[in-house]
CSV table of C-alpha atoms in Angstrom, one decimal:
chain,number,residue,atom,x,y,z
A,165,UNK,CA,45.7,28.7,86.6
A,166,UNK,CA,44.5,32.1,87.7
A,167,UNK,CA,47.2,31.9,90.5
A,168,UNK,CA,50.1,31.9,88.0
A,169,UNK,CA,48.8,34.1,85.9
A,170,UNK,CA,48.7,36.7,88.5
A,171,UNK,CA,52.5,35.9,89.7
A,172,UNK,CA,53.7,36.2,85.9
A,173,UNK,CA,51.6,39.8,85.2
A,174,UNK,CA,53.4,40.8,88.9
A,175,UNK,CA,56.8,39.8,87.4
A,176,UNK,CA,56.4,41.3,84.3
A,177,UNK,CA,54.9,44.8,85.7
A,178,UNK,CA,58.0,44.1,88.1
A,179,UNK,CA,60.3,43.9,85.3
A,180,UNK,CA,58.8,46.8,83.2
A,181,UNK,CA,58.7,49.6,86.3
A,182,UNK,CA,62.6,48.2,86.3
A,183,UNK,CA,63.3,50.6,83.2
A,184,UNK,CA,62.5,49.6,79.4
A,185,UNK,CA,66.3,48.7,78.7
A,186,UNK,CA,65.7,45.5,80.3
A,187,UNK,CA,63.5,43.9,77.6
A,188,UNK,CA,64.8,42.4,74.5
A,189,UNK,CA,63.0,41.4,71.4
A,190,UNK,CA,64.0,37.8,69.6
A,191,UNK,CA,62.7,36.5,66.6
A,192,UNK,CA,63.6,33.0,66.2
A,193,UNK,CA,63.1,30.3,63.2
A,194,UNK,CA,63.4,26.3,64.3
A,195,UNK,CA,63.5,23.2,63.1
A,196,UNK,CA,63.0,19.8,65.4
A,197,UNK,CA,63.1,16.5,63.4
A,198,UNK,CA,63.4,12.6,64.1
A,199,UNK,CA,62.8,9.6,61.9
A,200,UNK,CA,59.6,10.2,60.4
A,201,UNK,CA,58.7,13.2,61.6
A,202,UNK,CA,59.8,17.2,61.1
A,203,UNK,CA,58.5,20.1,62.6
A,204,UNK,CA,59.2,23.9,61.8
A,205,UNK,CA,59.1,27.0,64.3
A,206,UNK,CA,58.9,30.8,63.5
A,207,UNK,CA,58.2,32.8,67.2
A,208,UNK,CA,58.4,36.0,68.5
A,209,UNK,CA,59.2,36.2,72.0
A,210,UNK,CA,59.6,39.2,74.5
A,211,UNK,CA,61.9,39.1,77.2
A,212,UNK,CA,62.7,40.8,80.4
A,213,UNK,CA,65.8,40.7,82.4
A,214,UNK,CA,65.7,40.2,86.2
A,215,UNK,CA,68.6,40.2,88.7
A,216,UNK,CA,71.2,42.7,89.4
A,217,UNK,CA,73.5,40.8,86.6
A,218,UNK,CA,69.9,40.1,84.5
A,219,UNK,CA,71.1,36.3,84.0
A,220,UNK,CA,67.7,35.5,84.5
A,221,UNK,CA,65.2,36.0,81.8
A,222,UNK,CA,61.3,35.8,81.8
A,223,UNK,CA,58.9,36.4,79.1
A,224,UNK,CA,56.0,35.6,77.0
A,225,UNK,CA,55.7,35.9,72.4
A,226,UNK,CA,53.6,34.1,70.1
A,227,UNK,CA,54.6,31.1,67.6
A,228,UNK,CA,53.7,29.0,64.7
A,229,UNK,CA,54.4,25.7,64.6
A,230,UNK,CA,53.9,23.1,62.0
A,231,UNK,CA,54.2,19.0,62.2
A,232,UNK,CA,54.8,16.9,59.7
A,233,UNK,CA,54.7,13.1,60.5
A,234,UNK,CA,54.6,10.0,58.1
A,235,UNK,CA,52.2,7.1,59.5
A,236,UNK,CA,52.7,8.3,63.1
A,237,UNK,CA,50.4,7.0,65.8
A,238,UNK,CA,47.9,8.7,67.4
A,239,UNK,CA,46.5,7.5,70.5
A,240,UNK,CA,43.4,8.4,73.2
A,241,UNK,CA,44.3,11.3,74.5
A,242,UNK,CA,42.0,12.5,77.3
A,243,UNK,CA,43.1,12.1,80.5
A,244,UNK,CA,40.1,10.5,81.9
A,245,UNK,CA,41.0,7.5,80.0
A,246,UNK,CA,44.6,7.5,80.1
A,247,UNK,CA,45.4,8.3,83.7
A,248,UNK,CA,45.1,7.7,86.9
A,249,UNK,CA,44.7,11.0,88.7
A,250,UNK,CA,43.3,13.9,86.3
A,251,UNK,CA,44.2,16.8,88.6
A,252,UNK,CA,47.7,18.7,88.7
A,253,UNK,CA,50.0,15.7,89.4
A,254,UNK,CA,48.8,13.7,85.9
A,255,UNK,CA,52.6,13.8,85.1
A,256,UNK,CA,53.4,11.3,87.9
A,257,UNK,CA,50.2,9.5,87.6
A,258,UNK,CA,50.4,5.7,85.9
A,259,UNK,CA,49.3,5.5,82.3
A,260,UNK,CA,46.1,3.0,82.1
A,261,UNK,CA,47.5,0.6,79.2
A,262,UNK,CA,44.3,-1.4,79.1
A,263,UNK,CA,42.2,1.9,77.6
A,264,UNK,CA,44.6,3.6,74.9
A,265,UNK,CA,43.5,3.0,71.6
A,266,UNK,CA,45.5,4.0,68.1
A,267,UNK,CA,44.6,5.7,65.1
A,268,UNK,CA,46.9,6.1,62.4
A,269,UNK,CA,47.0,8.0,59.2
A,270,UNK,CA,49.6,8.2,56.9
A,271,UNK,CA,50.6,11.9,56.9
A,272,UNK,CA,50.0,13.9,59.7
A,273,UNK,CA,49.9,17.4,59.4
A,274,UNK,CA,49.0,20.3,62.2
A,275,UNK,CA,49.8,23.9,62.3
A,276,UNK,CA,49.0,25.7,65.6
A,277,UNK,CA,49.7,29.7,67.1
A,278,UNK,CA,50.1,29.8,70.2
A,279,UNK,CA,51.1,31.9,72.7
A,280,UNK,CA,54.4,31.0,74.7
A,281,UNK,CA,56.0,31.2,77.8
A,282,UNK,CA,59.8,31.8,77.8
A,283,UNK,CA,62.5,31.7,80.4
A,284,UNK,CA,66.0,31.5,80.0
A,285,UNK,CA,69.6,31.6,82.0
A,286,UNK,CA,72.6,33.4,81.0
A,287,UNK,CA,74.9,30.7,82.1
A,288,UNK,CA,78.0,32.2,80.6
A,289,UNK,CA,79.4,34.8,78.7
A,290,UNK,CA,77.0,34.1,75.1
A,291,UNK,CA,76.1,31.2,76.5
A,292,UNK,CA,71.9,30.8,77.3
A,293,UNK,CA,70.3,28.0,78.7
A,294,UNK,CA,66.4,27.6,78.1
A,295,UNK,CA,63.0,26.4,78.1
A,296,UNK,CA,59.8,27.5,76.4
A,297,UNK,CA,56.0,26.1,76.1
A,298,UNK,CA,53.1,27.0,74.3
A,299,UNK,CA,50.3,28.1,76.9
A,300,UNK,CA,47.4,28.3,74.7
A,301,UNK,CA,46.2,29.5,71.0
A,302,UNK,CA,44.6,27.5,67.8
A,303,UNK,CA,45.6,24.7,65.8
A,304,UNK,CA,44.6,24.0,62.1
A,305,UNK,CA,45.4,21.8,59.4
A,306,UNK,CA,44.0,19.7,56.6
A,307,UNK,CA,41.4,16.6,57.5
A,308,UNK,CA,42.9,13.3,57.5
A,309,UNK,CA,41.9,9.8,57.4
A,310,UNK,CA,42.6,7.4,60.1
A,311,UNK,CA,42.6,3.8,60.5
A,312,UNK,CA,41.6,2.4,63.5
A,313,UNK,CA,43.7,-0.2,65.4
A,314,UNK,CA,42.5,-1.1,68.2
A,315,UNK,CA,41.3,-4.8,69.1
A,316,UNK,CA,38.0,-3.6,71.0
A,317,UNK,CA,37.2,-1.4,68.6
A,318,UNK,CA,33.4,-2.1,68.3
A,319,UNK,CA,31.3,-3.5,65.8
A,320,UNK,CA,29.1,-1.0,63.3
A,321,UNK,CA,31.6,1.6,62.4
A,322,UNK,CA,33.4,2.3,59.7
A,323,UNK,CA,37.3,1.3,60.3
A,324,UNK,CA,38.4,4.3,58.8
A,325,UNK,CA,37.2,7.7,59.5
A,326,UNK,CA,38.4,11.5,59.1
A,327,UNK,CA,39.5,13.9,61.6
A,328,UNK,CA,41.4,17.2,61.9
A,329,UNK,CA,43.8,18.8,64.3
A,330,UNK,CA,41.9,20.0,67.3
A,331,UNK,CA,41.1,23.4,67.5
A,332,UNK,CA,41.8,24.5,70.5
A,333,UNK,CA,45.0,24.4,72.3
A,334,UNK,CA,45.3,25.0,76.2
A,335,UNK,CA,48.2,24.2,78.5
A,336,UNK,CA,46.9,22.4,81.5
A,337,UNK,CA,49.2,19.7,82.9
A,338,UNK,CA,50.6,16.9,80.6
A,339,UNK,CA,47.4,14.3,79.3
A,340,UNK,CA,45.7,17.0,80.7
A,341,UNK,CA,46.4,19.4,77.5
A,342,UNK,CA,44.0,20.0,75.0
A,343,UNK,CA,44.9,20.5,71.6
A,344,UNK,CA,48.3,21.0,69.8
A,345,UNK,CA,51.6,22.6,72.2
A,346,UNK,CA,55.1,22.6,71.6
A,347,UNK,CA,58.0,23.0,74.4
A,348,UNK,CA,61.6,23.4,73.6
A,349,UNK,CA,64.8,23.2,75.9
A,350,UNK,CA,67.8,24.1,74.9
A,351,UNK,CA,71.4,25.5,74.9
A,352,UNK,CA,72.1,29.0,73.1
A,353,UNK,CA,75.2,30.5,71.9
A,354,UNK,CA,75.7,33.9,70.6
A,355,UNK,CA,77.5,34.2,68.0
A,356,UNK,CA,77.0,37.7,67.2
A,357,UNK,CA,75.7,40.3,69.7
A,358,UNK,CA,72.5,40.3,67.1
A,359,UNK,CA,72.8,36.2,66.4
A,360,UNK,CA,72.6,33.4,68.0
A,361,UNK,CA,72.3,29.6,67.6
A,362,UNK,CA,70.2,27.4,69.8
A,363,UNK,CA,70.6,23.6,69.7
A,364,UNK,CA,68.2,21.2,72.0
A,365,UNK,CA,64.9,19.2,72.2
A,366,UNK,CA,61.5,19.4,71.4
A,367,UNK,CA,59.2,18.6,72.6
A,368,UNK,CA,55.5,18.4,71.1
A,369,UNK,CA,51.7,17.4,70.8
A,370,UNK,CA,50.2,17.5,67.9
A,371,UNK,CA,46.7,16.4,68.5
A,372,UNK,CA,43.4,15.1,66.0
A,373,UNK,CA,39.8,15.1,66.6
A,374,UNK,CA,37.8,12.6,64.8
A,375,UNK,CA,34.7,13.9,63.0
A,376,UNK,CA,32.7,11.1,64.7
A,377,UNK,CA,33.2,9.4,67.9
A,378,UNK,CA,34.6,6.4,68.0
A,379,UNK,CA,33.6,3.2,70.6
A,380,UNK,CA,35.8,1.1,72.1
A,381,UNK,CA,35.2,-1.9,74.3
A,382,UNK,CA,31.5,-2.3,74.4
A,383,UNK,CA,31.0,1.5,74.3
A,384,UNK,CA,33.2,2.0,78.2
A,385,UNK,CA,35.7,4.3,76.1
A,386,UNK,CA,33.9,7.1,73.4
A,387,UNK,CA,36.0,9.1,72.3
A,388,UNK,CA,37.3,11.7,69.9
A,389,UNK,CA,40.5,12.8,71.1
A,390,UNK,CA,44.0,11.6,69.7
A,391,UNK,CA,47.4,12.7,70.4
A,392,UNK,CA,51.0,11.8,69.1
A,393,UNK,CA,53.7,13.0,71.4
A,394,UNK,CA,57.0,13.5,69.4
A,395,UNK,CA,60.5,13.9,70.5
A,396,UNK,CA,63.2,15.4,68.4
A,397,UNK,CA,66.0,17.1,68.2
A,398,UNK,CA,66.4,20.7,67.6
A,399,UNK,CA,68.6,23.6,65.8
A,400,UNK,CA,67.5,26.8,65.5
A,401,UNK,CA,68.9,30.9,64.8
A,402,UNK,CA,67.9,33.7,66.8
A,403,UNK,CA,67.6,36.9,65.9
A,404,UNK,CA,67.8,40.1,68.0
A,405,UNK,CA,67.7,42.8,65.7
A,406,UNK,CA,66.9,46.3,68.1
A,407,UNK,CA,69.4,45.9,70.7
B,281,UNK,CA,6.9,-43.7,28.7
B,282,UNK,CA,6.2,-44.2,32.5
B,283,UNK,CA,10.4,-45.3,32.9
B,284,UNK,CA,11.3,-42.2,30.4
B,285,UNK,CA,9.5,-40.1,32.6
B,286,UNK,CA,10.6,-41.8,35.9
B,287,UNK,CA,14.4,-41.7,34.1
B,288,UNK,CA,13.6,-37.2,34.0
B,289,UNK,CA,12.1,-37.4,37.7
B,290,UNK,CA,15.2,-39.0,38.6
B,291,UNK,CA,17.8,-36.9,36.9
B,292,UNK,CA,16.3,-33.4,37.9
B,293,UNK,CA,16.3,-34.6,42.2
B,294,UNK,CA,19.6,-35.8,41.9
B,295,UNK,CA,21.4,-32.9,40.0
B,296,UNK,CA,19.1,-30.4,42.8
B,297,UNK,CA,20.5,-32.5,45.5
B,298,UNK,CA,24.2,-32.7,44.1
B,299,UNK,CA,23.8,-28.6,44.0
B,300,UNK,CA,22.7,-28.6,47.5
B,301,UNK,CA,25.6,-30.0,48.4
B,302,UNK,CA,28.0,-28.2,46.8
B,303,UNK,CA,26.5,-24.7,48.1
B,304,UNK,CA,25.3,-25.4,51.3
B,305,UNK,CA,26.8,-24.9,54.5
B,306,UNK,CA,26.8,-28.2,56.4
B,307,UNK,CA,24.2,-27.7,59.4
B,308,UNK,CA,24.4,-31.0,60.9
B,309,UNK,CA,25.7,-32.4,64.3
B,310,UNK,CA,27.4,-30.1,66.5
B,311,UNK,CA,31.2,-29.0,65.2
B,312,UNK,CA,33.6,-30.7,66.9
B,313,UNK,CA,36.2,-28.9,68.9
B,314,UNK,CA,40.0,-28.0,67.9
B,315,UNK,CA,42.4,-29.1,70.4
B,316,UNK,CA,45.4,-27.1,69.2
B,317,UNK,CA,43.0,-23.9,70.3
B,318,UNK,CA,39.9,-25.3,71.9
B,319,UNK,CA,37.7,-23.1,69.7
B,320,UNK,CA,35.1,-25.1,67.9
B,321,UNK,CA,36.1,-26.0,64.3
B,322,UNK,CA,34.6,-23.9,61.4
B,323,UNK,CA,31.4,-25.9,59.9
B,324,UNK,CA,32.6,-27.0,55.9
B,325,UNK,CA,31.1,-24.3,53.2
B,326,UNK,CA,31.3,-21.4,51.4
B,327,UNK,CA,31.1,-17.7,52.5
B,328,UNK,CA,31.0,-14.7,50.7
B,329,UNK,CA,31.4,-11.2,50.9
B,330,UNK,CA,31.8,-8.0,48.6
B,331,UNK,CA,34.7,-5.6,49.3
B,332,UNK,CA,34.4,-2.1,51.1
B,333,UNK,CA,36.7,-0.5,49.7
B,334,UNK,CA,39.3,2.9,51.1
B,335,UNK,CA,42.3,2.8,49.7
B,336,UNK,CA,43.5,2.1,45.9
B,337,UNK,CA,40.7,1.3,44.3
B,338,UNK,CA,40.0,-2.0,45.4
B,339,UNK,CA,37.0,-3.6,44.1
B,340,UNK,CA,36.3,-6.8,43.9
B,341,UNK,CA,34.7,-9.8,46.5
B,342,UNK,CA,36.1,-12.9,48.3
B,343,UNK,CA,34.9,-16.4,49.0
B,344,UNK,CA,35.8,-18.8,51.4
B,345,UNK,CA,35.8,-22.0,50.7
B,346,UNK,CA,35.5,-24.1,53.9
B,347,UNK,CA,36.5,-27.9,54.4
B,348,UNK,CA,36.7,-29.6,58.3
B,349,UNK,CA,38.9,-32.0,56.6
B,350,UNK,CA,41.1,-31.0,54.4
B,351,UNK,CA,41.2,-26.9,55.2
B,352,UNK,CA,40.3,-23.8,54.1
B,353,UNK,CA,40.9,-21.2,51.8
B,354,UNK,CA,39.9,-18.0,50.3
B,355,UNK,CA,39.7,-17.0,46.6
B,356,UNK,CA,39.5,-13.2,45.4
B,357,UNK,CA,37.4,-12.8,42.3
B,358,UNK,CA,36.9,-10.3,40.2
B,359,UNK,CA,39.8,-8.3,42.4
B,360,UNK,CA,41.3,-5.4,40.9
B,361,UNK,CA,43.4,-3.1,43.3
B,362,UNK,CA,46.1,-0.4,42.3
B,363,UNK,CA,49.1,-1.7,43.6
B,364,UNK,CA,50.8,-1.3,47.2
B,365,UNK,CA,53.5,-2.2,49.5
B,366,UNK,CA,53.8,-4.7,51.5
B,367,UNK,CA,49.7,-5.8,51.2
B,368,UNK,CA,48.9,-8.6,53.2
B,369,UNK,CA,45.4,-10.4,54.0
B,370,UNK,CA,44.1,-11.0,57.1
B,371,UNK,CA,41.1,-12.6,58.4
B,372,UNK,CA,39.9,-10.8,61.5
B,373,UNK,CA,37.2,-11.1,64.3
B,374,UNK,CA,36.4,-7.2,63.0
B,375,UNK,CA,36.3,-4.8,60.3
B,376,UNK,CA,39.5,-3.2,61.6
B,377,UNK,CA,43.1,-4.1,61.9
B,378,UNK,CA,44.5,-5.0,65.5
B,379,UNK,CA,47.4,-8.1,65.9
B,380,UNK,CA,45.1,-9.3,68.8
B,381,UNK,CA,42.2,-10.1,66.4
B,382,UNK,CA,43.6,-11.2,63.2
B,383,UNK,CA,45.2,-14.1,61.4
B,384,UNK,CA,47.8,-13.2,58.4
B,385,UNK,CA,47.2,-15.5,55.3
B,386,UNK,CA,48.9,-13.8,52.5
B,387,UNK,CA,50.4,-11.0,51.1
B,388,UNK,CA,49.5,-9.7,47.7
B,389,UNK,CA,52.1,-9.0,45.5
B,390,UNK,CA,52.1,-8.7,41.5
B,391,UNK,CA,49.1,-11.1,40.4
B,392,UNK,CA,46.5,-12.0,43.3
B,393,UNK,CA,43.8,-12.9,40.7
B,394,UNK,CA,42.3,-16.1,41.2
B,395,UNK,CA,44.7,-17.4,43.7
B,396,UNK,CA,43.9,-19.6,46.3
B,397,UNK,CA,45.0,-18.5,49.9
B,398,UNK,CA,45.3,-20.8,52.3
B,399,UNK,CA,43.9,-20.3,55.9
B,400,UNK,CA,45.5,-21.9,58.8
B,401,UNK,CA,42.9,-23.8,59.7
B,402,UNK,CA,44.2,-24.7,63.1
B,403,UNK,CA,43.6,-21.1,64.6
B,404,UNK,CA,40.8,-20.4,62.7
B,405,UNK,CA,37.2,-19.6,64.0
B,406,UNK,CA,34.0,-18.9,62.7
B,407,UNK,CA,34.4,-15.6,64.9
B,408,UNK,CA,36.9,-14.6,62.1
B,409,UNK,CA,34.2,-13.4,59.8
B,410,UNK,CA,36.0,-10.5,58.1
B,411,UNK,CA,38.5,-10.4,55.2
B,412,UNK,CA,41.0,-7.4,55.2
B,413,UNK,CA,43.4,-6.1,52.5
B,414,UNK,CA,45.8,-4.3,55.1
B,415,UNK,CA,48.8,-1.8,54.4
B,416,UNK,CA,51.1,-3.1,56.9
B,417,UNK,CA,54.0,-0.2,56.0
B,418,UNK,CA,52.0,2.3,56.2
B,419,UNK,CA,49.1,1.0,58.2
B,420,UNK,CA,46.6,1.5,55.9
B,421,UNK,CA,42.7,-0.6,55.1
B,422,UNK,CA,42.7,-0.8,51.6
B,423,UNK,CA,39.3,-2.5,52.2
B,424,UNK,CA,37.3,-5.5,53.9
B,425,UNK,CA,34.9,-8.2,52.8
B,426,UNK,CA,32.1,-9.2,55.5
B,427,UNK,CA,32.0,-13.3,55.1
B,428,UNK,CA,28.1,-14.5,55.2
């Protein structure tokens, strides 16, 4: 982690000693949805051009999202129970069926700020392609309650209990995460030189704690952990006011 | 006077041991076993159990009303709930909803006042001990009865 953070801060110094011109400022306003679920985005990102035709574009903002989802599932999220490996390669590691468990509350809503990572290609003339993904920040929202699915769900506790979104957000690697992140990838086409329109995918965690821990399967899996991974598709406008 | 009061003795043990029939779980012999699911059949009896409730104001309690012969059945009284969709009742091996450990008997609809559900007695255990009013659209426990 340290490792990449050092390689971006030498990029971005990079970029900087390159000349200020080489920076642009977006603000951007999002909105992701699929059946059941909706999700709004208002970030500030700043970004630095690199190459001798600056096509490439690196750089870092801050945004607020907020998830709304109607009787979504949330399931265990740690990754000590859900995966194979917990170290860096998570992502390609086999998801352990046998311990998820499901909680389940009717609406589900989380707001997080986080801080972001942003790159971006200039693909053709007003033409952008593009990812982004939250690194790390806070999450907050009102408590919920959640019903418990689960068949070894164990005896002597209630079967519906309370939880809110998890605090604390940090990017680590995929069931690895902690907390509440959204990602984006998309396609961007300016309209204006001061406007443009971004269509793509989003895609985001929106995670709850429980206020108690809950037992599952003769008390092998305690946890307090659960995430709901949504997929949806997004429109946005961009704005880029000072250049 | 000694066959009057003989008549009284009479009278008082046989009302006592019709009631004990009536109320009593059966506790004789060992149950024999269901073929269709090779769990041992329910002993005949009642059960009962007051409502928890979380959801729409359910209040209320549940009795099961067991026979070996001729089936089973549950009977809400005194239920009042504020209506829902798509409420069904389950019995289940625990206080929670999973498909794994529950049996759907019913769904409640307009009136579920002094109804009679049926339980299929051919999966049914003694291990399913609960009684839940379940949300199934919005996956929601309205509220659960322990059976004892």
């Amino acid at each position: 982690m340290c490792k990449i953070l050092i390689v971006v801060n030498l990029i971005f110094t990079f970029g900087c000693a390159m000349g200020q011109d080489r920076m642009d400022h977006l603000f951007d306003l999002a909105v992701s949805a699929s059946p059941g679920q909706f999700s709004t985005a208002a970030s500030w990102v700043h970004m630095h051009r690199f190459g001798k035709k600056e096509r490439l574009q690196l750089g870092y903002g801050v945004r607020l999202t907020s998830f709304v989802g109607a009787n979504k599932f949330y399931t265990t999220a740690p990754a000590e129970y859900t995966s194979t490996r917990q170290d860096i390669a998570t992502i390609f590691s086999e998801t352990i069926d046998s311990n998820i468990d499901t909680i389940t509350t009717a609406t589900a809503i989380t707001y997080c700020l986080n801080a972001t990572f942003n790159a971006q290609y200039r693909i053709a003339p007003r033409w952008d392609i593009g990812l982004n993904i939250d690194i790390t920040g806070v999450s907050f929202g009102p408590q919920r309650q959640f019903n418990i699915i689960s068949s070894s769900f164990d005896a002597n506790q209630q079967p519906v209990e309370s939880g809110s979104p998890t605090h604390f957000n940090l990017l680590l690697t995929s069931d690895n995460d902690i907390g509440s992140l959204n990602s984006e990838f998309f396609v961007r086409f300016w309209a204006t030189p001061k406007i443009g329109l971004r269509g793509g995918y989003t895609f985001l965690f929106s995670e709850y704690r429980t206020h108690q821990e809950l037992s599952f399967d003769n008390g092998r899996i305690v946890n307090d952990r659960f995430r709901h991974k949504a997929g949806m598709a997004l429109v946005a406008i961009t704005f880029k006011p000072f250049n | 006077m000694i066959p009057k009061f003989l008549a009284i003795v009479a009278l008082v043990l046989l009302s006592s041991s019709c009631e004990d029939a009536v109320d009593s779980p059966s506790t004789s012999g060992s149950n024999p076993t269901n073929p269709a699911t090779g769990n041992p059949r329910p002993s005949g009896g009642l059960k009962h159990g007051a409502f928890t409730s979380y959801e729409h104001n359910l209040k209320g309690s549940v009795t099961l009303h067991l026979d070996t012969l001729d089936g089973a059945f549950i009977r809400l009284e005194e239920f009042t709930m504020l209506q829902g969709p798509d409420v069904r009742v389950y019995v289940s091996k625990s206080n929670n909803y999973s498909q794994a450990n529950t049996i759907e008997i019913g769904s409640l609809k307009d009136s579920y006042l002094n109804e009679n559900i049926d339980i299929p007695i051919a999966n049914y255990s003694e291990t399913y001990k609960f009684v839940l009013v379940y949300c199934l659209e919005f996956h929601s426990l309205f509220g659960y009865a322990e059976l004892e």
